JSON list of C-alpha atoms in Angstrom, two decimals:
[
{"chain": "A", "resi": 994, "resn": "CYS", "atom": "CA", "xyz": [-121.34, 18.30, -42.58]},
{"chain": "A", "resi": 995, "resn": "ARG", "atom": "CA", "xyz": [-120.35, 16.60, -45.83]},
{"chain": "A", "resi": 996, "resn": "ALA", "atom": "CA", "xyz": [-117.45, 14.87, -44.06]},
{"chain": "A", "resi": 997, "resn": "GLY", "atom": "CA", "xyz": [-119.65, 13.40, -41.34]},
{"chain": "A", "resi": 998, "resn": "TRP", "atom": "CA", "xyz": [-120.34, 15.17, -38.03]},
{"chain": "A", "resi": 999, "resn": "VAL", "atom": "CA", "xyz": [-118.80, 18.34, -36.61]},
{"chain": "A", "resi": 1000, "resn": "LEU", "atom": "CA", "xyz": [-118.43, 17.89, -32.86]},
{"chain": "A", "resi": 1001, "resn": "ALA", "atom": "CA", "xyz": [-117.94, 20.89, -30.60]},
{"chain": "A", "resi": 1002, "resn": "ALA", "atom": "CA", "xyz": [-116.81, 20.17, -27.06]},
{"chain": "A", "resi": 1003, "resn": "VAL", "atom": "CA", "xyz": [-117.29, 22.82, -24.40]},
{"chain": "A", "resi": 1004, "resn": "SER", "atom": "CA", "xyz": [-116.17, 22.49, -20.80]},
{"chain": "A", "resi": 1005, "resn": "SER", "atom": "CA", "xyz": [-118.38, 23.96, -18.12]},
{"chain": "A", "resi": 1006, "resn": "GLN", "atom": "CA", "xyz": [-115.48, 24.24, -15.67]},
{"chain": "A", "resi": 1007, "resn": "PRO", "atom": "CA", "xyz": [-113.98, 26.74, -16.07]},
{"chain": "A", "resi": 1008, "resn": "SER", "atom": "CA", "xyz": [-116.35, 28.64, -18.36]},
{"chain": "A", "resi": 1009, "resn": "SER", "atom": "CA", "xyz": [-113.39, 30.34, -20.07]},
{"chain": "A", "resi": 1010, "resn": "ALA", "atom": "CA", "xyz": [-111.86, 27.03, -21.19]},
{"chain": "A", "resi": 1011, "resn": "PRO", "atom": "CA", "xyz": [-111.21, 26.86, -24.95]},
{"chain": "A", "resi": 1012, "resn": "VAL", "atom": "CA", "xyz": [-113.67, 25.02, -27.14]},
{"chain": "A", "resi": 1013, "resn": "GLU", "atom": "CA", "xyz": [-112.57, 21.99, -29.13]},
{"chain": "A", "resi": 1014, "resn": "ILE", "atom": "CA", "xyz": [-113.68, 21.11, -32.67]},
{"chain": "A", "resi": 1015, "resn": "LEU", "atom": "CA", "xyz": [-113.26, 17.78, -34.41]},
{"chain": "A", "resi": 1016, "resn": "VAL", "atom": "CA", "xyz": [-114.91, 15.91, -37.27]},
{"chain": "A", "resi": 1017, "resn": "LEU", "atom": "CA", "xyz": [-116.01, 12.28, -36.98]},
{"chain": "A", "resi": 1018, "resn": "PRO", "atom": "CA", "xyz": [-117.32, 10.18, -39.90]},
{"chain": "A", "resi": 1019, "resn": "THR", "atom": "CA", "xyz": [-120.26, 8.47, -38.16]},
{"chain": "A", "resi": 1020, "resn": "PHE", "atom": "CA", "xyz": [-122.55, 9.09, -35.23]},
{"chain": "A", "resi": 1021, "resn": "VAL", "atom": "CA", "xyz": [-121.47, 5.82, -33.65]},
{"chain": "A", "resi": 1022, "resn": "GLU", "atom": "CA", "xyz": [-118.03, 7.41, -33.33]},
{"chain": "A", "resi": 1023, "resn": "VAL", "atom": "CA", "xyz": [-119.60, 10.58, -31.94]},
{"chain": "A", "resi": 1024, "resn": "ARG", "atom": "CA", "xyz": [-121.34, 8.45, -29.30]},
{"chain": "A", "resi": 1025, "resn": "GLN", "atom": "CA", "xyz": [-118.12, 6.62, -28.48]},
{"chain": "A", "resi": 1026, "resn": "TRP", "atom": "CA", "xyz": [-116.19, 9.88, -28.17]},
{"chain": "A", "resi": 1027, "resn": "CYS", "atom": "CA", "xyz": [-118.82, 11.40, -25.89]},
{"chain": "A", "resi": 1028, "resn": "ASP", "atom": "CA", "xyz": [-118.92, 8.31, -23.69]},
{"chain": "A", "resi": 1029, "resn": "ALA", "atom": "CA", "xyz": [-115.13, 8.14, -23.45]},
{"chain": "A", "resi": 1030, "resn": "ARG", "atom": "CA", "xyz": [-114.93, 11.80, -22.47]},
{"chain": "A", "resi": 1031, "resn": "GLY", "atom": "CA", "xyz": [-117.79, 11.58, -20.00]},
{"chain": "A", "resi": 1032, "resn": "ALA", "atom": "CA", "xyz": [-119.93, 14.19, -21.76]},
{"chain": "A", "resi": 1033, "resn": "THR", "atom": "CA", "xyz": [-122.85, 14.95, -19.46]},
{"chain": "A", "resi": 1034, "resn": "ALA", "atom": "CA", "xyz": [-125.12, 16.43, -22.17]},
{"chain": "A", "resi": 1035, "resn": "VAL", "atom": "CA", "xyz": [-125.06, 16.17, -25.95]},
{"chain": "A", "resi": 1036, "resn": "GLY", "atom": "CA", "xyz": [-127.08, 18.39, -28.28]},
{"chain": "A", "resi": 1037, "resn": "VAL", "atom": "CA", "xyz": [-127.71, 16.76, -31.64]},
{"chain": "A", "resi": 1038, "resn": "ASP", "atom": "CA", "xyz": [-128.58, 18.94, -34.62]},
{"chain": "A", "resi": 1039, "resn": "MET", "atom": "CA", "xyz": [-130.68, 16.30, -36.36]},
{"chain": "A", "resi": 1040, "resn": "PRO", "atom": "CA", "xyz": [-134.30, 15.12, -36.03]},
{"chain": "A", "resi": 1041, "resn": "ILE", "atom": "CA", "xyz": [-134.51, 12.24, -33.53]},
{"chain": "A", "resi": 1042, "resn": "GLY", "atom": "CA", "xyz": [-138.15, 11.67, -32.58]},
{"chain": "A", "resi": 1043, "resn": "LEU", "atom": "CA", "xyz": [-140.27, 11.27, -35.73]},
{"chain": "A", "resi": 1044, "resn": "PRO", "atom": "CA", "xyz": [-144.04, 11.89, -35.56]},
{"chain": "A", "resi": 1045, "resn": "VAL", "atom": "CA", "xyz": [-146.52, 9.36, -36.86]},
{"chain": "A", "resi": 1046, "resn": "ASP", "atom": "CA", "xyz": [-148.60, 11.99, -38.64]},
{"chain": "A", "resi": 1047, "resn": "GLY", "atom": "CA", "xyz": [-145.73, 14.27, -39.64]},
{"chain": "A", "resi": 1048, "resn": "SER", "atom": "CA", "xyz": [-146.62, 16.97, -37.11]},
{"chain": "A", "resi": 1049, "resn": "ARG", "atom": "CA", "xyz": [-144.78, 17.89, -33.89]},
{"chain": "A", "resi": 1050, "resn": "GLU", "atom": "CA", "xyz": [-145.78, 20.54, -31.39]},
{"chain": "A", "resi": 1051, "resn": "SER", "atom": "CA", "xyz": [-142.06, 21.19, -30.89]},
{"chain": "A", "resi": 1052, "resn": "ASP", "atom": "CA", "xyz": [-141.73, 22.25, -34.53]},
{"chain": "A", "resi": 1053, "resn": "ARG", "atom": "CA", "xyz": [-144.55, 24.76, -34.17]},
{"chain": "A", "resi": 1054, "resn": "LEU", "atom": "CA", "xyz": [-143.06, 26.19, -30.98]},
{"chain": "A", "resi": 1055, "resn": "ALA", "atom": "CA", "xyz": [-139.58, 26.34, -32.49]},
{"chain": "A", "resi": 1056, "resn": "ARG", "atom": "CA", "xyz": [-140.85, 28.31, -35.49]},
{"chain": "A", "resi": 1057, "resn": "GLN", "atom": "CA", "xyz": [-142.70, 30.63, -33.13]},
{"chain": "A", "resi": 1058, "resn": "LEU", "atom": "CA", "xyz": [-139.46, 31.23, -31.24]},
{"chain": "A", "resi": 1059, "resn": "LEU", "atom": "CA", "xyz": [-137.56, 31.86, -34.49]},
{"chain": "A", "resi": 1060, "resn": "GLY", "atom": "CA", "xyz": [-139.96, 34.53, -35.72]},
{"chain": "A", "resi": 1061, "resn": "PRO", "atom": "CA", "xyz": [-138.57, 35.97, -38.97]},
{"chain": "A", "resi": 1062, "resn": "ARG", "atom": "CA", "xyz": [-136.04, 33.11, -39.13]},
{"chain": "A", "resi": 1063, "resn": "ARG", "atom": "CA", "xyz": [-138.80, 30.43, -38.98]},
{"chain": "A", "resi": 1064, "resn": "SER", "atom": "CA", "xyz": [-138.08, 29.18, -42.51]},
{"chain": "A", "resi": 1065, "resn": "SER", "atom": "CA", "xyz": [-134.74, 27.80, -41.27]},
{"chain": "A", "resi": 1066, "resn": "PHE", "atom": "CA", "xyz": [-136.63, 25.08, -39.39]},
{"chain": "A", "resi": 1067, "resn": "PHE", "atom": "CA", "xyz": [-137.54, 22.35, -41.87]},
{"chain": "A", "resi": 1068, "resn": "PRO", "atom": "CA", "xyz": [-140.57, 20.08, -41.31]},
{"chain": "A", "resi": 1069, "resn": "THR", "atom": "CA", "xyz": [-139.66, 16.89, -39.46]},
{"chain": "A", "resi": 1070, "resn": "PRO", "atom": "CA", "xyz": [-140.15, 13.75, -41.59]},
{"chain": "A", "resi": 1071, "resn": "ALA", "atom": "CA", "xyz": [-142.93, 11.36, -40.62]},
{"chain": "A", "resi": 1072, "resn": "HIS", "atom": "CA", "xyz": [-141.88, 8.14, -38.90]},
{"chain": "A", "resi": 1073, "resn": "ALA", "atom": "CA", "xyz": [-143.12, 6.12, -41.88]},
{"chain": "A", "resi": 1074, "resn": "VAL", "atom": "CA", "xyz": [-140.44, 7.49, -44.22]},
{"chain": "A", "resi": 1075, "resn": "LEU", "atom": "CA", "xyz": [-137.54, 6.29, -42.06]},
{"chain": "A", "resi": 1076, "resn": "ALA", "atom": "CA", "xyz": [-136.86, 3.20, -44.16]},
{"chain": "A", "resi": 1077, "resn": "ALA", "atom": "CA", "xyz": [-137.45, 4.85, -47.55]},
{"chain": "A", "resi": 1078, "resn": "THR", "atom": "CA", "xyz": [-134.62, 4.28, -50.03]},
{"chain": "A", "resi": 1079, "resn": "SER", "atom": "CA", "xyz": [-135.75, 6.75, -52.71]},
{"chain": "A", "resi": 1080, "resn": "TRP", "atom": "CA", "xyz": [-137.37, 10.17, -52.76]},
{"chain": "A", "resi": 1081, "resn": "ASP", "atom": "CA", "xyz": [-140.36, 8.79, -54.66]},
{"chain": "A", "resi": 1082, "resn": "GLU", "atom": "CA", "xyz": [-140.90, 6.14, -51.99]},
{"chain": "A", "resi": 1083, "resn": "ALA", "atom": "CA", "xyz": [-140.50, 8.73, -49.23]},
{"chain": "A", "resi": 1084, "resn": "LEU", "atom": "CA", "xyz": [-143.03, 11.03, -50.96]},
{"chain": "A", "resi": 1085, "resn": "ALA", "atom": "CA", "xyz": [-145.60, 8.24, -51.17]},
{"chain": "A", "resi": 1086, "resn": "LEU", "atom": "CA", "xyz": [-145.08, 7.15, -47.54]},
{"chain": "A", "resi": 1087, "resn": "SER", "atom": "CA", "xyz": [-145.17, 10.73, -46.27]},
{"chain": "A", "resi": 1088, "resn": "ARG", "atom": "CA", "xyz": [-148.39, 11.53, -48.13]},
{"chain": "A", "resi": 1089, "resn": "GLU", "atom": "CA", "xyz": [-150.00, 8.37, -46.82]},
{"chain": "A", "resi": 1090, "resn": "ALA", "atom": "CA", "xyz": [-149.00, 9.19, -43.23]},
{"chain": "A", "resi": 1091, "resn": "SER", "atom": "CA", "xyz": [-149.55, 12.93, -43.13]},
{"chain": "A", "resi": 1092, "resn": "GLY", "atom": "CA", "xyz": [-151.23, 14.05, -46.33]},
{"chain": "A", "resi": 1093, "resn": "LYS", "atom": "CA", "xyz": [-148.08, 16.03, -47.16]},
{"chain": "A", "resi": 1094, "resn": "GLY", "atom": "CA", "xyz": [-144.96, 15.29, -49.16]},
{"chain": "A", "resi": 1095, "resn": "ILE", "atom": "CA", "xyz": [-141.35, 15.53, -48.08]},
{"chain": "A", "resi": 1096, "resn": "SER", "atom": "CA", "xyz": [-138.75, 17.91, -49.46]},
{"chain": "A", "resi": 1097, "resn": "LYS", "atom": "CA", "xyz": [-135.62, 16.62, -51.15]},
{"chain": "A", "resi": 1098, "resn": "GLN", "atom": "CA", "xyz": [-133.63, 18.36, -48.44]},
{"chain": "A", "resi": 1099, "resn": "ALA", "atom": "CA", "xyz": [-135.50, 16.52, -45.67]},
{"chain": "A", "resi": 1100, "resn": "PHE", "atom": "CA", "xyz": [-135.16, 13.22, -47.55]},
{"chain": "A", "resi": 1101, "resn": "ASN", "atom": "CA", "xyz": [-131.40, 13.74, -47.76]},
{"chain": "A", "resi": 1102, "resn": "LEU", "atom": "CA", "xyz": [-131.27, 13.96, -43.95]},
{"chain": "A", "resi": 1103, "resn": "LEU", "atom": "CA", "xyz": [-132.64, 10.44, -43.50]},
{"chain": "A", "resi": 1104, "resn": "PRO", "atom": "CA", "xyz": [-129.29, 8.57, -43.59]},
{"chain": "A", "resi": 1105, "resn": "LYS", "atom": "CA", "xyz": [-128.01, 10.69, -40.71]},
{"chain": "A", "resi": 1106, "resn": "VAL", "atom": "CA", "xyz": [-131.31, 10.44, -38.86]},
{"chain": "A", "resi": 1107, "resn": "ARG", "atom": "CA", "xyz": [-130.89, 6.67, -39.06]},
{"chain": "A", "resi": 1108, "resn": "GLN", "atom": "CA", "xyz": [-127.27, 6.97, -37.84]},
{"chain": "A", "resi": 1109, "resn": "VAL", "atom": "CA", "xyz": [-128.38, 8.81, -34.70]},
{"chain": "A", "resi": 1110, "resn": "ARG", "atom": "CA", "xyz": [-131.23, 6.44, -33.93]},
{"chain": "A", "resi": 1111, "resn": "ALA", "atom": "CA", "xyz": [-128.95, 3.42, -34.42]},
{"chain": "A", "resi": 1112, "resn": "ALA", "atom": "CA", "xyz": [-126.32, 4.82, -32.04]},
{"chain": "A", "resi": 1113, "resn": "ILE", "atom": "CA", "xyz": [-128.57, 5.76, -29.12]},
{"chain": "A", "resi": 1114, "resn": "GLU", "atom": "CA", "xyz": [-131.52, 4.22, -27.31]},
{"chain": "A", "resi": 1115, "resn": "ALA", "atom": "CA", "xyz": [-134.60, 6.03, -26.07]},
{"chain": "A", "resi": 1116, "resn": "GLU", "atom": "CA", "xyz": [-133.19, 5.53, -22.57]},
{"chain": "A", "resi": 1117, "resn": "ASP", "atom": "CA", "xyz": [-130.18, 7.70, -23.55]},
{"chain": "A", "resi": 1118, "resn": "GLN", "atom": "CA", "xyz": [-132.45, 10.72, -23.60]},
{"chain": "A", "resi": 1119, "resn": "PRO", "atom": "CA", "xyz": [-132.43, 13.43, -22.40]},
{"chain": "A", "resi": 1120, "resn": "ARG", "atom": "CA", "xyz": [-128.62, 13.13, -22.26]},
{"chain": "A", "resi": 1121, "resn": "PHE", "atom": "CA", "xyz": [-128.74, 13.02, -26.06]},
{"chain": "A", "resi": 1122, "resn": "SER", "atom": "CA", "xyz": [-131.34, 15.60, -27.08]},
{"chain": "A", "resi": 1123, "resn": "GLU", "atom": "CA", "xyz": [-132.39, 17.07, -30.39]},
{"chain": "A", "resi": 1124, "resn": "VAL", "atom": "CA", "xyz": [-131.42, 20.73, -30.71]},
{"chain": "A", "resi": 1125, "resn": "HIS", "atom": "CA", "xyz": [-131.69, 23.30, -33.48]},
{"chain": "A", "resi": 1126, "resn": "PRO", "atom": "CA", "xyz": [-128.85, 25.82, -33.74]},
{"chain": "A", "resi": 1127, "resn": "GLU", "atom": "CA", "xyz": [-131.04, 28.65, -34.98]},
{"chain": "A", "resi": 1128, "resn": "THR", "atom": "CA", "xyz": [-133.34, 28.30, -31.98]},
{"chain": "A", "resi": 1129, "resn": "SER", "atom": "CA", "xyz": [-130.21, 28.34, -29.79]},
{"chain": "A", "resi": 1130, "resn": "PHE", "atom": "CA", "xyz": [-129.14, 31.58, -31.44]},
{"chain": "A", "resi": 1131, "resn": "ALA", "atom": "CA", "xyz": [-132.68, 32.95, -31.01]},
{"chain": "A", "resi": 1132, "resn": "VAL", "atom": "CA", "xyz": [-132.43, 32.36, -27.25]},
{"chain": "A", "resi": 1133, "resn": "MET", "atom": "CA", "xyz": [-129.03, 34.08, -27.22]},
{"chain": "A", "resi": 1134, "resn": "THR", "atom": "CA", "xyz": [-130.49, 37.13, -28.96]},
{"chain": "A", "resi": 1135, "resn": "GLN", "atom": "CA", "xyz": [-133.26, 37.28, -26.36]},
{"chain": "A", "resi": 1136, "resn": "LEU", "atom": "CA", "xyz": [-130.78, 37.05, -23.50]},
{"chain": "A", "resi": 1137, "resn": "ALA", "atom": "CA", "xyz": [-128.52, 39.65, -25.11]},
{"chain": "A", "resi": 1138, "resn": "ALA", "atom": "CA", "xyz": [-131.49, 41.90, -25.97]},
{"chain": "A", "resi": 1139, "resn": "VAL", "atom": "CA", "xyz": [-130.46, 42.24, -29.62]},
{"chain": "A", "resi": 1140, "resn": "GLY", "atom": "CA", "xyz": [-132.55, 42.03, -32.77]},
{"chain": "A", "resi": 1141, "resn": "PRO", "atom": "CA", "xyz": [-133.03, 39.09, -35.13]},
{"chain": "A", "resi": 1142, "resn": "LEU", "atom": "CA", "xyz": [-129.91, 37.82, -36.87]},
{"chain": "A", "resi": 1143, "resn": "ASP", "atom": "CA", "xyz": [-129.17, 38.02, -40.58]},
{"chain": "A", "resi": 1144, "resn": "SER", "atom": "CA", "xyz": [-128.99, 34.74, -42.49]},
{"chain": "A", "resi": 1145, "resn": "LYS", "atom": "CA", "xyz": [-125.97, 32.61, -41.65]},
{"chain": "A", "resi": 1146, "resn": "ARG", "atom": "CA", "xyz": [-125.32, 32.53, -45.40]},
{"chain": "A", "resi": 1147, "resn": "THR", "atom": "CA", "xyz": [-124.21, 36.17, -45.23]},
{"chain": "A", "resi": 1148, "resn": "ALA", "atom": "CA", "xyz": [-120.97, 37.64, -43.89]},
{"chain": "A", "resi": 1149, "resn": "VAL", "atom": "CA", "xyz": [-122.95, 39.81, -41.46]},
{"chain": "A", "resi": 1150, "resn": "GLY", "atom": "CA", "xyz": [-124.91, 36.82, -40.18]},
{"chain": "A", "resi": 1151, "resn": "LEU", "atom": "CA", "xyz": [-121.77, 34.78, -39.62]},
{"chain": "A", "resi": 1152, "resn": "GLN", "atom": "CA", "xyz": [-120.12, 37.63, -37.74]},
{"chain": "A", "resi": 1153, "resn": "GLN", "atom": "CA", "xyz": [-123.20, 38.14, -35.55]},
{"chain": "A", "resi": 1154, "resn": "ARG", "atom": "CA", "xyz": [-123.15, 34.47, -34.56]},
{"chain": "A", "resi": 1155, "resn": "ARG", "atom": "CA", "xyz": [-119.41, 34.55, -33.83]},
{"chain": "A", "resi": 1156, "resn": "ARG", "atom": "CA", "xyz": [-119.93, 37.48, -31.47]},
{"chain": "A", "resi": 1157, "resn": "LEU", "atom": "CA", "xyz": [-122.81, 35.80, -29.67]},
{"chain": "A", "resi": 1158, "resn": "LEU", "atom": "CA", "xyz": [-120.92, 32.54, -29.23]},
{"chain": "A", "resi": 1159, "resn": "THR", "atom": "CA", "xyz": [-117.82, 34.34, -27.96]},
{"chain": "A", "resi": 1160, "resn": "GLU", "atom": "CA", "xyz": [-119.99, 36.10, -25.39]},
{"chain": "A", "resi": 1161, "resn": "PHE", "atom": "CA", "xyz": [-122.12, 33.18, -24.28]},
{"chain": "A", "resi": 1162, "resn": "LEU", "atom": "CA", "xyz": [-119.50, 30.42, -24.35]},
{"chain": "A", "resi": 1163, "resn": "GLY", "atom": "CA", "xyz": [-116.95, 32.69, -22.66]},
{"chain": "A", "resi": 1164, "resn": "ALA", "atom": "CA", "xyz": [-114.19, 31.11, -24.78]},
{"chain": "A", "resi": 1165, "resn": "ALA", "atom": "CA", "xyz": [-111.58, 33.28, -26.45]},
{"chain": "A", "resi": 1166, "resn": "ASN", "atom": "CA", "xyz": [-110.89, 30.83, -29.28]},
{"chain": "A", "resi": 1167, "resn": "VAL", "atom": "CA", "xyz": [-114.32, 30.80, -30.98]},
{"chain": "A", "resi": 1168, "resn": "GLY", "atom": "CA", "xyz": [-113.09, 32.85, -33.93]},
{"chain": "A", "resi": 1169, "resn": "GLU", "atom": "CA", "xyz": [-109.94, 30.74, -34.15]},
{"chain": "A", "resi": 1170, "resn": "VAL", "atom": "CA", "xyz": [-111.76, 27.40, -34.38]},
{"chain": "A", "resi": 1171, "resn": "VAL", "atom": "CA", "xyz": [-114.10, 28.82, -37.03]},
{"chain": "A", "resi": 1172, "resn": "ASP", "atom": "CA", "xyz": [-111.25, 30.21, -39.13]},
{"chain": "A", "resi": 1173, "resn": "GLU", "atom": "CA", "xyz": [-108.98, 27.19, -38.65]},
{"chain": "A", "resi": 1174, "resn": "ARG", "atom": "CA", "xyz": [-111.70, 24.55, -38.98]},
{"chain": "A", "resi": 1175, "resn": "PRO", "atom": "CA", "xyz": [-110.86, 21.08, -40.31]},
{"chain": "A", "resi": 1176, "resn": "SER", "atom": "CA", "xyz": [-110.63, 20.77, -44.08]},
{"chain": "A", "resi": 1177, "resn": "GLY", "atom": "CA", "xyz": [-112.66, 18.44, -46.25]},
{"chain": "A", "resi": 1178, "resn": "GLY", "atom": "CA", "xyz": [-116.19, 19.76, -46.44]},
{"chain": "A", "resi": 1179, "resn": "VAL", "atom": "CA", "xyz": [-116.51, 21.68, -43.17]},
{"chain": "A", "resi": 1180, "resn": "ALA", "atom": "CA", "xyz": [-117.99, 25.14, -43.64]},
{"chain": "A", "resi": 1181, "resn": "ALA", "atom": "CA", "xyz": [-117.85, 28.06, -41.22]},
{"chain": "A", "resi": 1182, "resn": "ASP", "atom": "CA", "xyz": [-121.57, 27.74, -40.47]},
{"chain": "A", "resi": 1183, "resn": "ASP", "atom": "CA", "xyz": [-121.11, 24.01, -39.70]},
{"chain": "A", "resi": 1184, "resn": "VAL", "atom": "CA", "xyz": [-118.73, 24.96, -36.88]},
{"chain": "A", "resi": 1185, "resn": "LEU", "atom": "CA", "xyz": [-120.94, 27.80, -35.65]},
{"chain": "A", "resi": 1186, "resn": "ASP", "atom": "CA", "xyz": [-123.95, 25.45, -35.57]},
{"chain": "A", "resi": 1187, "resn": "ALA", "atom": "CA", "xyz": [-121.98, 22.85, -33.61]},
{"chain": "A", "resi": 1188, "resn": "LEU", "atom": "CA", "xyz": [-120.90, 25.50, -31.11]},
{"chain": "A", "resi": 1189, "resn": "ALA", "atom": "CA", "xyz": [-124.50, 26.67, -30.72]},
{"chain": "A", "resi": 1190, "resn": "ALA", "atom": "CA", "xyz": [-125.58, 23.07, -30.09]},
{"chain": "A", "resi": 1191, "resn": "ALA", "atom": "CA", "xyz": [-122.82, 22.76, -27.49]},
{"chain": "A", "resi": 1192, "resn": "TRP", "atom": "CA", "xyz": [-124.05, 25.93, -25.77]},
{"chain": "A", "resi": 1193, "resn": "THR", "atom": "CA", "xyz": [-127.51, 24.42, -25.49]},
{"chain": "A", "resi": 1194, "resn": "ALA", "atom": "CA", "xyz": [-125.95, 21.19, -24.19]},
{"chain": "A", "resi": 1195, "resn": "GLY", "atom": "CA", "xyz": [-124.35, 23.30, -21.47]},
{"chain": "A", "resi": 1196, "resn": "ARG", "atom": "CA", "xyz": [-127.79, 24.64, -20.58]},
{"chain": "A", "resi": 1197, "resn": "MET", "atom": "CA", "xyz": [-129.05, 21.04, -20.49]},
{"chain": "A", "resi": 1198, "resn": "ALA", "atom": "CA", "xyz": [-126.26, 20.09, -18.07]},
{"chain": "A", "resi": 1199, "resn": "GLU", "atom": "CA", "xyz": [-127.00, 22.97, -15.70]},
{"chain": "A", "resi": 1200, "resn": "GLY", "atom": "CA", "xyz": [-130.77, 22.55, -15.89]},
{"chain": "A", "resi": 1201, "resn": "SER", "atom": "CA", "xyz": [-131.61, 25.87, -17.58]},
{"chain": "A", "resi": 1202, "resn": "ALA", "atom": "CA", "xyz": [-132.52, 24.58, -21.05]},
{"chain": "A", "resi": 1203, "resn": "VAL", "atom": "CA", "xyz": [-136.09, 24.87, -22.29]},
{"chain": "A", "resi": 1204, "resn": "VAL", "atom": "CA", "xyz": [-137.75, 21.80, -23.80]},
{"chain": "A", "resi": 1205, "resn": "LEU", "atom": "CA", "xyz": [-140.22, 22.55, -26.59]},
{"chain": "A", "resi": 1206, "resn": "GLY", "atom": "CA", "xyz": [-143.05, 20.08, -27.16]},
{"chain": "A", "resi": 1207, "resn": "ASP", "atom": "CA", "xyz": [-143.70, 16.72, -25.57]},
{"chain": "A", "resi": 1208, "resn": "GLY", "atom": "CA", "xyz": [-144.55, 13.11, -26.35]},
{"chain": "A", "resi": 1209, "resn": "HIS", "atom": "CA", "xyz": [-142.66, 10.22, -27.91]},
{"chain": "A", "resi": 1210, "resn": "ASP", "atom": "CA", "xyz": [-142.55, 8.47, -31.26]},
{"chain": "A", "resi": 1211, "resn": "PRO", "atom": "CA", "xyz": [-143.35, 4.73, -31.76]},
{"chain": "A", "resi": 1212, "resn": "ASP", "atom": "CA", "xyz": [-139.74, 3.83, -30.86]},
{"chain": "A", "resi": 1213, "resn": "GLY", "atom": "CA", "xyz": [-139.80, 5.82, -27.63]},
{"chain": "A", "resi": 1214, "resn": "PHE", "atom": "CA", "xyz": [-137.70, 8.79, -28.82]},
{"chain": "A", "resi": 1215, "resn": "ALA", "atom": "CA", "xyz": [-138.80, 12.22, -27.59]},
{"chain": "A", "resi": 1216, "resn": "LEU", "atom": "CA", "xyz": [-140.71, 14.44, -30.01]},
{"chain": "A", "resi": 1217, "resn": "THR", "atom": "CA", "xyz": [-139.01, 17.50, -28.50]},
{"chain": "A", "resi": 1218, "resn": "VAL", "atom": "CA", "xyz": [-136.50, 20.21, -29.35]},
{"chain": "A", "resi": 1219, "resn": "THR", "atom": "CA", "xyz": [-134.29, 21.52, -26.55]},
{"chain": "A", "resi": 1220, "resn": "THR", "atom": "CA", "xyz": [-133.00, 25.07, -26.56]}
]
């Protein structure tokens, strides 16, 4: 979020335990918080493994899973753009590596991509795994046998996601933490996305999560998305 990182903590024992929401300025602090609390699995809604040629099999599979919501999954930046300090530089590096440019939105993610990669090592995976909230919601809709969700930018879409999270997290305070979220640049969909990532982290911890794609980038980080 604009204020840093929205962290959603979900206890697996008991499943009805309330969820906890907090905001931390940097991913180093997220890592420290998770280590101090003994978090067994952490889903990170940010690209981690960056492909050399700008193409990941996990991205293709994630878009396939999303179906009509596939546009919500942005192309992962190529590894070469990681050190770019301007959009023009990132465009040039991306075109050289992949033959394609990079959107302004993807370029604006780079500072937080760098934060994540500076705070964890390749050996910290799969405990820290890349997730994508919309793919998490897509799995929930499959399990609940309901149709595709409306955009999270709409009131209907937000309400659909609240209902799914209340059902699948088994926590009675989902609506409360969304409505009473921290101030200072934290939107309702930021909290819902963090809760969806936490649900997938729970699946990681119990061994039921599905890993899309395979392989590793030049720094050893997995080129995968977990859902």
